[in-house]
Amino acid sequence: MTNPEQTQSLDFIRRKIADDLESGKYDRVVTRFPPEPNGYLHIGHAKAIRINYGIARDFDGEFHLRFDDTNPVKEEAEFVEAIKDDVAWLGCDWGEHLYFASDCFEKMYACAVTLIKASLAYVDDLPADRISADRGTLTTPGVESPFRRRSVEENLELFERMKAGEFPDGSRVLRAKIDMSHPNMNMRDPVMYRILHAHHPHRGEDWCIYPMYDWAHGIEDSIEGVTHSLCSLEFENHRPLYDWFLDRLIEHHGEHVHKPEQTEFARFNLTYTVMSKRKLRELIEGGYVNGWDDPRMPTLCALRRRGFTPEAIGEFLDRVGIAKFTGTSEISLLEHCLRRDLNKSSPRVMAVLRPLKVVITNYPEGKSEELDAINNPEDPSAGVRKVPFSREIYIERDDFMEDPPRKFFRLAPGREVRLRYAYFITCTDIVKDDSGQPVELHCTYDPATRGGDAPDGRKVKGTLHWVSAAHAIDAEARLYDHLFTREDPSDVPEGHDWKENLNPASLEVLTGCRLEPSLASVEPGYRCQFERLGYFCADPDSTPGAPVFNRTVTLRDTWKKMQKMQKKQ
RNA sequence: UGGGGAUUAGUGUAACGGUAGCACGACUGACUCUGGAUCAGUUAGUAAAGGUUCGAAUCCUUUAUCCCCAGCCA
């Protein structure tokens, strides 16, 4: 943050941090991303990661990755590794700062004892439903528990026995003693500890009482030296409690207690998808998608598999910005960032998804030659490669029309087009099947146009990609489209289900695709552009000799857009 | 009839009492051996009503709409 011009348009959090630094409130910046290891991360989480990591980076601070593992019944060790993979993939480096909330359990316990001794916490024997009922409602105050006035000694002893495992699950809790008629429900004697005789993925059987989020989170932040505890808007109501716990500890806990500060920002929604864990799970369990890494999902593992780059996601998130309004970002912005990144980095290659055979009747039988193709017009250093050409080739079925409409610049009877990097060809004959569908075209070529330029200066309107039939590799392509047909999938009439908005064409699997031979042995994760079609990425389902490509995103396609417009009219 | 937040072009986000700007989208056009990319241009906004002020998106009042909160989840 040394560039003064940037201070003109800092987001509200960075501005506040800059102020805190200037006023001396804090002398450094420490942020953290605190996921609960109970599921896979999606692009919404990526925003929180990006904000926390980006701010630490911009202010030369520290970024911590901390697993908020305070609920053993919901958490699994498997998710810890998956989350680490995703955060690292995004390029957010936590360095040495990998933490587990559960490593603080001893200190949290000691802090709880402090509050009990200060008569600010008590053991409550009421059952859960009674505690819930006694909490009151949004508009009516709660009533105090009969156990609220227990002596410090009794509370100390009971809490000790809770920890020792003497009581069954649910039989008692430790609650903070605040105010049962507080207008903020979170302040009505919130539960600090519950009894859970469960195996903890990180702590094993060490504990049978587990801290609640509100109690644990501030202590974790404090212990790690977090300065700015950034979280999403729904925790705004929890901030008074966050502060209350920390302030009471500062008063009563003896040793110095560091006080971080919580600031909330808005999550975001993305058009044409859903982000809630519940809905994502429903899609999987209902078989609408094939798991958490199905490339149609908004999860990070899915986006990775589909071919998204962390750079594109990062740029998207930066452009979405930070504010306190929960809006809906357009997926077209994400796609824009993706194409921008992929355009400059992806090698170009020719692939025919829906092949139509073309026989070049005046090209010598048995002959083949190698033509020069540019690997990436956006990056001269990517060099050139050789592409084989022969008498029989495949072109895209969509690139031929027997009876073309106006503005169709591709191949048609009697029309001349360019084969990219090869020759001009002219269509002379159509071979059709019984139903009248073209199954093969006969064309002639002009040997003088080798390489794609006509020495006489004549122009063609269209350039087609192609693959030599004899040299082609067979492949599968998976074409993805938006998961839902509506911008807001939850926008359904009364009595209808949001899943009715699922896009039936969100996945189209194409087999028998023909690729140029340079793609013979690519590793899963390999990204390239199929010229004129889109960006593709080799899927882990690929096997030697049988590659599978995911379409990451199409190229912008003005011809398809024109067709759509015409259909509408 | 409780408390806490929010509201600027279609979307997201700036402007912090002094010219309402940027990006994406959409639409035109130019160029092109990818109907890609690139380039040029057009489009469109301060939720409403009052008030303070020389001057208001910004400060005040009222209204409207939306989001969050009654887990021993996070």
mmCIF file with all atom_site columns, N, CA and C in Angstrom, chain A residues 33-42 45 49 65-68 75-90 92 94 98 277 300-301 304:
data_model
loop_
_atom_site.group_PDB
_atom_site.id
_atom_site.type_symbol
_atom_site.label_atom_id
_atom_site.label_alt_id
_atom_site.label_comp_id
_atom_site.label_asym_id
_atom_site.label_entity_id
_atom_site.label_seq_id
_atom_site.pdbx_PDB_ins_code
_atom_site.Cartn_x
_atom_site.Cartn_y
_atom_site.Cartn_z
_atom_site.occupancy
_atom_site.B_iso_or_equiv
_atom_site.pdbx_formal_charge
_atom_site.auth_seq_id
_atom_site.auth_comp_id
_atom_site.auth_asym_id
_atom_site.auth_atom_id
_atom_site.pdbx_PDB_model_num
ATOM 1   N N  . PHE A 1 33  ? -8.255  -17.213 6.979   1.00 0.00 ? 33  PHE A N  1
ATOM 2   C CA . PHE A 1 33  ? -9.424  -17.850 6.396   1.00 0.00 ? 33  PHE A CA 1
ATOM 3   C C  . PHE A 1 33  ? -9.731  -19.040 7.287   1.00 0.00 ? 33  PHE A C  1
ATOM 4   N N  . PRO A 1 34  ? -10.926 -19.065 7.895   1.00 0.00 ? 34  PRO A N  1
ATOM 5   C CA . PRO A 1 34  ? -11.234 -20.070 8.909   1.00 0.00 ? 34  PRO A CA 1
ATOM 6   C C  . PRO A 1 34  ? -12.301 -21.086 8.506   1.00 0.00 ? 34  PRO A C  1
ATOM 7   N N  . PRO A 1 35  ? -12.035 -21.955 7.523   1.00 0.00 ? 35  PRO A N  1
ATOM 8   C CA . PRO A 1 35  ? -13.077 -22.889 7.093   1.00 0.00 ? 35  PRO A CA 1
ATOM 9   C C  . PRO A 1 35  ? -13.338 -23.978 8.126   1.00 0.00 ? 35  PRO A C  1
ATOM 10  N N  . GLU A 1 36  ? -14.569 -24.444 8.184   1.00 0.00 ? 36  GLU A N  1
ATOM 11  C CA . GLU A 1 36  ? -14.861 -25.646 8.936   1.00 0.00 ? 36  GLU A CA 1
ATOM 12  C C  . GLU A 1 36  ? -14.620 -26.816 7.981   1.00 0.00 ? 36  GLU A C  1
ATOM 13  N N  . PRO A 1 37  ? -13.870 -27.824 8.388   1.00 0.00 ? 37  PRO A N  1
ATOM 14  C CA . PRO A 1 37  ? -13.569 -28.919 7.451   1.00 0.00 ? 37  PRO A CA 1
ATOM 15  C C  . PRO A 1 37  ? -14.738 -29.883 7.309   1.00 0.00 ? 37  PRO A C  1
ATOM 16  N N  . ASN A 1 38  ? -15.813 -29.388 6.773   1.00 0.00 ? 38  ASN A N  1
ATOM 17  C CA . ASN A 1 38  ? -16.993 -30.237 6.651   1.00 0.00 ? 38  ASN A CA 1
ATOM 18  C C  . ASN A 1 38  ? -17.569 -30.247 5.249   1.00 0.00 ? 38  ASN A C  1
ATOM 19  N N  . GLY A 1 39  ? -16.776 -29.845 4.264   1.00 0.00 ? 39  GLY A N  1
ATOM 20  C CA . GLY A 1 39  ? -17.288 -29.866 2.901   1.00 0.00 ? 39  GLY A CA 1
ATOM 21  C C  . GLY A 1 39  ? -16.280 -29.250 1.949   1.00 0.00 ? 39  GLY A C  1
ATOM 22  N N  . TYR A 1 40  ? -16.668 -29.219 0.689   1.00 0.00 ? 40  TYR A N  1
ATOM 23  C CA . TYR A 1 40  ? -15.772 -28.676 -0.321  1.00 0.00 ? 40  TYR A CA 1
ATOM 24  C C  . TYR A 1 40  ? -15.987 -27.184 -0.499  1.00 0.00 ? 40  TYR A C  1
ATOM 25  N N  . LEU A 1 41  ? -14.927 -26.505 -0.861  1.00 0.00 ? 41  LEU A N  1
ATOM 26  C CA . LEU A 1 41  ? -14.970 -25.060 -1.056  1.00 0.00 ? 41  LEU A CA 1
ATOM 27  C C  . LEU A 1 41  ? -15.574 -24.728 -2.427  1.00 0.00 ? 41  LEU A C  1
ATOM 28  N N  . HIS A 1 42  ? -16.334 -23.647 -2.483  1.00 0.00 ? 42  HIS A N  1
ATOM 29  C CA . HIS A 1 42  ? -16.838 -23.187 -3.775  1.00 0.00 ? 42  HIS A CA 1
ATOM 30  C C  . HIS A 1 42  ? -16.365 -21.760 -4.022  1.00 0.00 ? 42  HIS A C  1
ATOM 31  N N  . HIS A 1 45  ? -16.528 -19.201 -1.299  1.00 0.00 ? 45  HIS A N  1
ATOM 32  C CA . HIS A 1 45  ? -15.440 -19.244 -0.323  1.00 0.00 ? 45  HIS A CA 1
ATOM 33  C C  . HIS A 1 45  ? -14.187 -18.580 -0.896  1.00 0.00 ? 45  HIS A C  1
ATOM 34  N N  . ILE A 1 49  ? -11.386 -16.102 0.754   1.00 0.00 ? 49  ILE A N  1
ATOM 35  C CA . ILE A 1 49  ? -9.956  -16.422 0.745   1.00 0.00 ? 49  ILE A CA 1
ATOM 36  C C  . ILE A 1 49  ? -9.180  -15.288 0.096   1.00 0.00 ? 49  ILE A C  1
ATOM 37  N N  . LEU A 1 65  ? -4.197  -19.886 7.557   1.00 0.00 ? 65  LEU A N  1
ATOM 38  C CA . LEU A 1 65  ? -5.262  -20.839 7.240   1.00 0.00 ? 65  LEU A CA 1
ATOM 39  C C  . LEU A 1 65  ? -5.564  -21.593 8.526   1.00 0.00 ? 65  LEU A C  1
ATOM 40  N N  . ARG A 1 66  ? -6.777  -21.430 8.995   1.00 0.00 ? 66  ARG A N  1
ATOM 41  C CA . ARG A 1 66  ? -7.132  -22.074 10.260  1.00 0.00 ? 66  ARG A CA 1
ATOM 42  C C  . ARG A 1 66  ? -8.387  -22.915 10.114  1.00 0.00 ? 66  ARG A C  1
ATOM 43  N N  . PHE A 1 67  ? -8.292  -24.158 10.480  1.00 0.00 ? 67  PHE A N  1
ATOM 44  C CA . PHE A 1 67  ? -9.466  -25.016 10.433  1.00 0.00 ? 67  PHE A CA 1
ATOM 45  C C  . PHE A 1 67  ? -10.279 -24.831 11.706  1.00 0.00 ? 67  PHE A C  1
ATOM 46  N N  . ASP A 1 68  ? -11.520 -24.446 11.496  1.00 0.00 ? 68  ASP A N  1
ATOM 47  C CA . ASP A 1 68  ? -12.408 -24.172 12.623  1.00 0.00 ? 68  ASP A CA 1
ATOM 48  C C  . ASP A 1 68  ? -13.110 -25.479 12.978  1.00 0.00 ? 68  ASP A C  1
ATOM 49  N N  . GLU A 1 75  ? -17.400 -33.011 11.058  1.00 0.00 ? 75  GLU A N  1
ATOM 50  C CA . GLU A 1 75  ? -16.167 -32.765 10.341  1.00 0.00 ? 75  GLU A CA 1
ATOM 51  C C  . GLU A 1 75  ? -15.395 -34.045 10.011  1.00 0.00 ? 75  GLU A C  1
ATOM 52  N N  . GLU A 1 76  ? -14.618 -33.971 8.933   1.00 0.00 ? 76  GLU A N  1
ATOM 53  C CA . GLU A 1 76  ? -13.833 -35.124 8.508   1.00 0.00 ? 76  GLU A CA 1
ATOM 54  C C  . GLU A 1 76  ? -12.450 -34.668 8.064   1.00 0.00 ? 76  GLU A C  1
ATOM 55  N N  . ALA A 1 77  ? -11.457 -35.512 8.384   1.00 0.00 ? 77  ALA A N  1
ATOM 56  C CA . ALA A 1 77  ? -10.074 -35.174 8.045   1.00 0.00 ? 77  ALA A CA 1
ATOM 57  C C  . ALA A 1 77  ? -9.889  -35.026 6.535   1.00 0.00 ? 77  ALA A C  1
ATOM 58  N N  . GLU A 1 78  ? -10.670 -35.775 5.775   1.00 0.00 ? 78  GLU A N  1
ATOM 59  C CA . GLU A 1 78  ? -10.576 -35.746 4.319   1.00 0.00 ? 78  GLU A CA 1
ATOM 60  C C  . GLU A 1 78  ? -10.723 -34.316 3.779   1.00 0.00 ? 78  GLU A C  1
ATOM 61  N N  . PHE A 1 79  ? -11.609 -33.550 4.413   1.00 0.00 ? 79  PHE A N  1
ATOM 62  C CA . PHE A 1 79  ? -11.855 -32.198 3.923   1.00 0.00 ? 79  PHE A CA 1
ATOM 63  C C  . PHE A 1 79  ? -10.693 -31.256 4.201   1.00 0.00 ? 79  PHE A C  1
ATOM 64  N N  . VAL A 1 80  ? -9.916  -31.559 5.216   1.00 0.00 ? 80  VAL A N  1
ATOM 65  C CA . VAL A 1 80  ? -8.767  -30.705 5.526   1.00 0.00 ? 80  VAL A CA 1
ATOM 66  C C  . VAL A 1 80  ? -7.818  -30.680 4.337   1.00 0.00 ? 80  VAL A C  1
ATOM 67  N N  . GLU A 1 81  ? -7.522  -31.850 3.801   1.00 0.00 ? 81  GLU A N  1
ATOM 68  C CA . GLU A 1 81  ? -6.594  -31.913 2.677   1.00 0.00 ? 81  GLU A CA 1
ATOM 69  C C  . GLU A 1 81  ? -7.200  -31.271 1.431   1.00 0.00 ? 81  GLU A C  1
ATOM 70  N N  . ALA A 1 82  ? -8.485  -31.535 1.204   1.00 0.00 ? 82  ALA A N  1
ATOM 71  C CA . ALA A 1 82  ? -9.144  -30.966 0.019   1.00 0.00 ? 82  ALA A CA 1
ATOM 72  C C  . ALA A 1 82  ? -9.131  -29.440 0.083   1.00 0.00 ? 82  ALA A C  1
ATOM 73  N N  . ILE A 1 83  ? -9.383  -28.910 1.267   1.00 0.00 ? 83  ILE A N  1
ATOM 74  C CA . ILE A 1 83  ? -9.418  -27.453 1.414   1.00 0.00 ? 83  ILE A CA 1
ATOM 75  C C  . ILE A 1 83  ? -8.023  -26.864 1.232   1.00 0.00 ? 83  ILE A C  1
ATOM 76  N N  . LYS A 1 84  ? -7.034  -27.522 1.790   1.00 0.00 ? 84  LYS A N  1
ATOM 77  C CA . LYS A 1 84  ? -5.657  -27.044 1.604   1.00 0.00 ? 84  LYS A CA 1
ATOM 78  C C  . LYS A 1 84  ? -5.304  -27.017 0.114   1.00 0.00 ? 84  LYS A C  1
ATOM 79  N N  . ASP A 1 85  ? -5.691  -28.077 -0.592  1.00 0.00 ? 85  ASP A N  1
ATOM 80  C CA . ASP A 1 85  ? -5.421  -28.124 -2.035  1.00 0.00 ? 85  ASP A CA 1
ATOM 81  C C  . ASP A 1 85  ? -6.057  -26.937 -2.750  1.00 0.00 ? 85  ASP A C  1
ATOM 82  N N  . ASP A 1 86  ? -7.304  -26.664 -2.404  1.00 0.00 ? 86  ASP A N  1
ATOM 83  C CA . ASP A 1 86  ? -8.025  -25.590 -3.094  1.00 0.00 ? 86  ASP A CA 1
ATOM 84  C C  . ASP A 1 86  ? -7.426  -24.215 -2.787  1.00 0.00 ? 86  ASP A C  1
ATOM 85  N N  . VAL A 1 87  ? -7.091  -23.986 -1.535  1.00 0.00 ? 87  VAL A N  1
ATOM 86  C CA . VAL A 1 87  ? -6.531  -22.683 -1.154  1.00 0.00 ? 87  VAL A CA 1
ATOM 87  C C  . VAL A 1 87  ? -5.175  -22.486 -1.834  1.00 0.00 ? 87  VAL A C  1
ATOM 88  N N  . ALA A 1 88  ? -4.381  -23.552 -1.827  1.00 0.00 ? 88  ALA A N  1
ATOM 89  C CA . ALA A 1 88  ? -3.067  -23.467 -2.470  1.00 0.00 ? 88  ALA A CA 1
ATOM 90  C C  . ALA A 1 88  ? -3.221  -23.253 -3.972  1.00 0.00 ? 88  ALA A C  1
ATOM 91  N N  . TRP A 1 89  ? -4.185  -23.952 -4.547  1.00 0.00 ? 89  TRP A N  1
ATOM 92  C CA . TRP A 1 89  ? -4.416  -23.812 -5.996  1.00 0.00 ? 89  TRP A CA 1
ATOM 93  C C  . TRP A 1 89  ? -4.755  -22.369 -6.358  1.00 0.00 ? 89  TRP A C  1
ATOM 94  N N  . LEU A 1 90  ? -5.491  -21.720 -5.470  1.00 0.00 ? 90  LEU A N  1
ATOM 95  C CA . LEU A 1 90  ? -5.840  -20.318 -5.728  1.00 0.00 ? 90  LEU A CA 1
ATOM 96  C C  . LEU A 1 90  ? -4.619  -19.408 -5.635  1.00 0.00 ? 90  LEU A C  1
ATOM 97  N N  . CYS A 1 92  ? -2.981  -18.843 -2.760  1.00 0.00 ? 92  CYS A N  1
ATOM 98  C CA . CYS A 1 92  ? -2.928  -18.180 -1.465  1.00 0.00 ? 92  CYS A CA 1
ATOM 99  C C  . CYS A 1 92  ? -2.058  -18.995 -0.516  1.00 0.00 ? 92  CYS A C  1
ATOM 100 N N  . TRP A 1 94  ? -0.203  -19.792 2.854   1.00 0.00 ? 94  TRP A N  1
ATOM 101 C CA . TRP A 1 94  ? -0.286  -19.514 4.285   1.00 0.00 ? 94  TRP A CA 1
ATOM 102 C C  . TRP A 1 94  ? 1.059   -19.713 4.977   1.00 0.00 ? 94  TRP A C  1
ATOM 103 N N  . LEU A 1 98  ? -0.464  -22.557 9.445   1.00 0.00 ? 98  LEU A N  1
ATOM 104 C CA . LEU A 1 98  ? -1.562  -23.507 9.362   1.00 0.00 ? 98  LEU A CA 1
ATOM 105 C C  . LEU A 1 98  ? -1.979  -23.855 10.784  1.00 0.00 ? 98  LEU A C  1
ATOM 106 N N  . LYS A 1 277 ? -24.538 -24.948 0.282   1.00 0.00 ? 277 LYS A N  1
ATOM 107 C CA . LYS A 1 277 ? -24.057 -26.320 0.441   1.00 0.00 ? 277 LYS A CA 1
ATOM 108 C C  . LYS A 1 277 ? -25.221 -27.297 0.373   1.00 0.00 ? 277 LYS A C  1
ATOM 109 N N  . LEU A 1 300 ? -14.595 -25.354 -6.220  1.00 0.00 ? 300 LEU A N  1
ATOM 110 C CA . LEU A 1 300 ? -13.274 -25.081 -6.775  1.00 0.00 ? 300 LEU A CA 1
ATOM 111 C C  . LEU A 1 300 ? -12.690 -26.314 -7.446  1.00 0.00 ? 300 LEU A C  1
ATOM 112 N N  . CYS A 1 301 ? -12.942 -27.496 -6.860  1.00 0.00 ? 301 CYS A N  1
ATOM 113 C CA . CYS A 1 301 ? -12.400 -28.695 -7.494  1.00 0.00 ? 301 CYS A CA 1
ATOM 114 C C  . CYS A 1 301 ? -13.060 -28.925 -8.859  1.00 0.00 ? 301 CYS A C  1
ATOM 115 N N  . ARG A 1 304 ? -11.648 -26.335 -11.343 1.00 0.00 ? 304 ARG A N  1
ATOM 116 C CA . ARG A 1 304 ? -10.286 -26.752 -11.697 1.00 0.00 ? 304 ARG A CA 1
ATOM 117 C C  . ARG A 1 304 ? -10.337 -27.849 -12.752 1.00 0.00 ? 304 ARG A C  1
#
